[in-house]
Amino acid sequence: MSDALIQAAQAARARAYAPYSNFHVGAALETDDGTVFPGCNVENASYGACFCAERTALVSAVVAGHQRFRRIAIASDAAEPVAPCGLCRQMLAEFGTELEIVSIGARGGQVTWRLDALLPHAFTRKDLRGNA
Ligand SMILES: [Zn+2]
């Protein structure tokens, strides 16, 4: 994991809009051509409308025309590294379950997973075949 990707996630964390949880998260998603898309959590008074950092990064990348990803870095306020929530795991799995995920805790600890280890038996487009 490059330091630049981690730094991009940490910079994005500083832009998080989290007045309700006060839990700031930044993400940086690297595409197959090396482009990096930052994301941060964006909360809302209607809690169900909140977005996680990982998903804002993913949506930004897709809007810009990217659908192949190598890695995502996540930086949060938590002392220890945190894993993406289930909803983010599912959304990331849409574009490949071999994505490398690195999470950085506020104390500097770092953990790396592959998405298919965090979301085994992911529901994907192949599950829809034959059901149309
Ligand atoms: Zn999430």
Short mmCIF file of C-alpha atoms and ligand atoms in Angstrom, two decimals:
data_model
loop_
_atom_site.label_atom_id
_atom_site.label_comp_id
_atom_site.label_asym_id
_atom_site.label_seq_id
_atom_site.Cartn_x
_atom_site.Cartn_y
_atom_site.Cartn_z
CA MET A 1 0.00 0.00 0.00
CA SER A 2 1.45 3.31 -1.04
CA ASP A 3 1.79 6.05 1.50
CA ALA A 4 0.16 8.42 -0.99
CA LEU A 5 -3.07 6.44 -0.94
CA ILE A 6 -3.12 6.42 2.85
CA GLN A 7 -2.42 10.15 2.92
CA ALA A 8 -5.28 10.74 0.48
CA ALA A 9 -7.63 8.84 2.81
CA GLN A 10 -6.42 10.83 5.80
CA ALA A 11 -6.89 14.10 3.90
CA ALA A 12 -10.42 13.06 2.93
CA ARG A 13 -11.21 12.25 6.56
CA ALA A 14 -10.62 15.92 7.38
CA ARG A 15 -13.47 16.79 4.99
CA ALA A 16 -15.99 14.39 6.51
CA TYR A 17 -19.40 15.84 7.31
CA ALA A 18 -20.28 13.98 10.48
CA PRO A 19 -22.16 16.29 12.87
CA TYR A 20 -24.32 13.44 14.24
CA SER A 21 -21.89 10.59 14.83
CA ASN A 22 -18.78 12.76 15.16
CA PHE A 23 -17.04 9.75 13.59
CA HIS A 24 -14.95 11.03 10.70
CA VAL A 25 -13.94 8.65 7.95
CA GLY A 26 -11.95 9.18 4.79
CA ALA A 27 -11.32 6.79 1.94
CA ALA A 28 -9.15 6.78 -1.17
CA LEU A 29 -9.99 4.38 -3.99
CA GLU A 30 -7.29 3.58 -6.54
CA THR A 31 -8.32 2.59 -10.04
CA ASP A 32 -6.49 0.15 -12.31
CA ASP A 33 -4.78 3.09 -14.05
CA GLY A 34 -3.62 4.62 -10.76
CA THR A 35 -6.19 7.39 -10.50
CA VAL A 36 -7.23 8.05 -6.90
CA PHE A 37 -10.73 9.07 -5.87
CA PRO A 38 -11.23 10.39 -2.34
CA GLY A 39 -14.38 9.93 -0.32
CA CYS A 40 -15.64 10.96 3.10
CA ASN A 41 -18.71 10.17 5.11
CA VAL A 42 -21.57 12.59 4.51
CA GLU A 43 -24.27 12.45 7.17
CA ASN A 44 -27.80 13.78 7.13
CA ALA A 45 -30.47 14.68 9.69
CA SER A 46 -32.45 11.87 8.08
CA TYR A 47 -30.01 9.19 9.24
CA GLY A 48 -30.97 6.73 6.51
CA ALA A 49 -29.65 9.19 3.94
CA CYS A 50 -26.08 9.01 5.27
CA PHE A 51 -23.24 7.91 3.02
CA CYS A 52 -20.04 6.20 4.10
CA ALA A 53 -16.62 7.34 2.89
CA GLU A 54 -16.05 4.17 0.89
CA ARG A 55 -19.27 4.62 -1.05
CA THR A 56 -18.73 8.29 -1.83
CA ALA A 57 -15.31 7.39 -3.24
CA LEU A 58 -16.79 4.55 -5.28
CA VAL A 59 -19.61 6.63 -6.69
CA SER A 60 -17.21 9.45 -7.61
CA ALA A 61 -14.99 6.99 -9.48
CA VAL A 62 -17.88 5.42 -11.38
CA VAL A 63 -19.26 8.82 -12.35
CA ALA A 64 -15.81 9.65 -13.76
CA GLY A 65 -15.89 6.49 -15.89
CA HIS A 66 -13.89 4.02 -13.79
CA GLN A 67 -15.06 0.51 -12.93
CA ARG A 68 -11.82 -1.39 -12.21
CA PHE A 69 -10.14 -0.90 -8.87
CA ARG A 70 -6.96 -2.10 -7.19
CA ARG A 71 -7.08 -0.84 -3.63
CA ILE A 72 -8.95 1.29 -1.18
CA ALA A 73 -7.49 2.96 1.89
CA ILE A 74 -9.69 3.90 4.84
CA ALA A 75 -8.78 6.25 7.69
CA SER A 76 -11.10 6.83 10.62
CA ASP A 77 -11.21 8.44 14.04
CA ALA A 78 -11.21 5.02 15.72
CA ALA A 79 -8.05 4.20 17.65
CA GLU A 80 -7.73 0.86 15.86
CA PRO A 81 -8.34 0.18 12.14
CA VAL A 82 -11.97 -0.48 11.26
CA ALA A 83 -13.36 -2.64 8.47
CA PRO A 84 -15.91 -1.31 5.97
CA CYS A 85 -19.57 -1.76 6.92
CA GLY A 86 -21.62 -4.47 5.25
CA LEU A 87 -23.30 -2.09 2.86
CA CYS A 88 -19.96 -0.76 1.60
CA ARG A 89 -18.59 -4.30 1.26
CA GLN A 90 -21.56 -5.17 -0.94
CA MET A 91 -21.22 -2.08 -3.10
CA LEU A 92 -17.47 -2.57 -3.56
CA ALA A 93 -18.02 -6.25 -4.44
CA GLU A 94 -20.03 -5.19 -7.48
CA PHE A 95 -16.74 -4.22 -9.12
CA GLY A 96 -14.59 -7.14 -7.98
CA THR A 97 -14.13 -9.15 -4.82
CA GLU A 98 -10.32 -9.18 -5.00
CA LEU A 99 -10.04 -5.52 -3.98
CA GLU A 100 -7.31 -4.86 -1.43
CA ILE A 101 -8.56 -2.91 1.60
CA VAL A 102 -6.20 -1.20 4.00
CA SER A 103 -7.51 0.50 7.11
CA ILE A 104 -5.56 2.91 9.27
CA GLY A 105 -6.46 3.65 12.88
CA ALA A 106 -5.95 6.98 14.58
CA ARG A 107 -3.06 5.46 16.56
CA GLY A 108 -1.35 4.56 13.29
CA GLY A 109 -2.11 0.85 13.24
CA GLN A 110 -2.77 -0.66 9.84
CA VAL A 111 -4.67 -3.77 8.75
CA THR A 112 -5.05 -5.13 5.22
CA TRP A 113 -7.74 -7.49 3.96
CA ARG A 114 -8.99 -8.69 0.62
CA LEU A 115 -12.65 -7.94 0.05
CA ASP A 116 -13.57 -11.59 -0.49
CA ALA A 117 -12.29 -12.34 3.01
CA LEU A 118 -14.57 -9.68 4.50
CA LEU A 119 -17.56 -10.62 2.36
CA PRO A 120 -17.45 -14.33 1.55
CA HIS A 121 -20.18 -15.64 -0.75
CA ALA A 122 -20.93 -12.11 -1.95
CA PHE A 123 -24.12 -11.62 -3.92
CA THR A 124 -23.02 -10.54 -7.39
CA ARG A 125 -24.34 -10.28 -10.91
CA LYS A 126 -23.66 -13.98 -11.47
CA ASP A 127 -26.35 -14.74 -8.88
CA LEU A 128 -28.91 -13.01 -11.13
CA ARG A 129 -28.25 -15.24 -14.14
CA GLY A 130 -31.08 -17.58 -14.84
CA ASN A 131 -33.44 -15.61 -12.66
CA ALA A 132 -34.45 -13.05 -15.27
ZN ZN B 1 -20.06 1.77 4.92
#
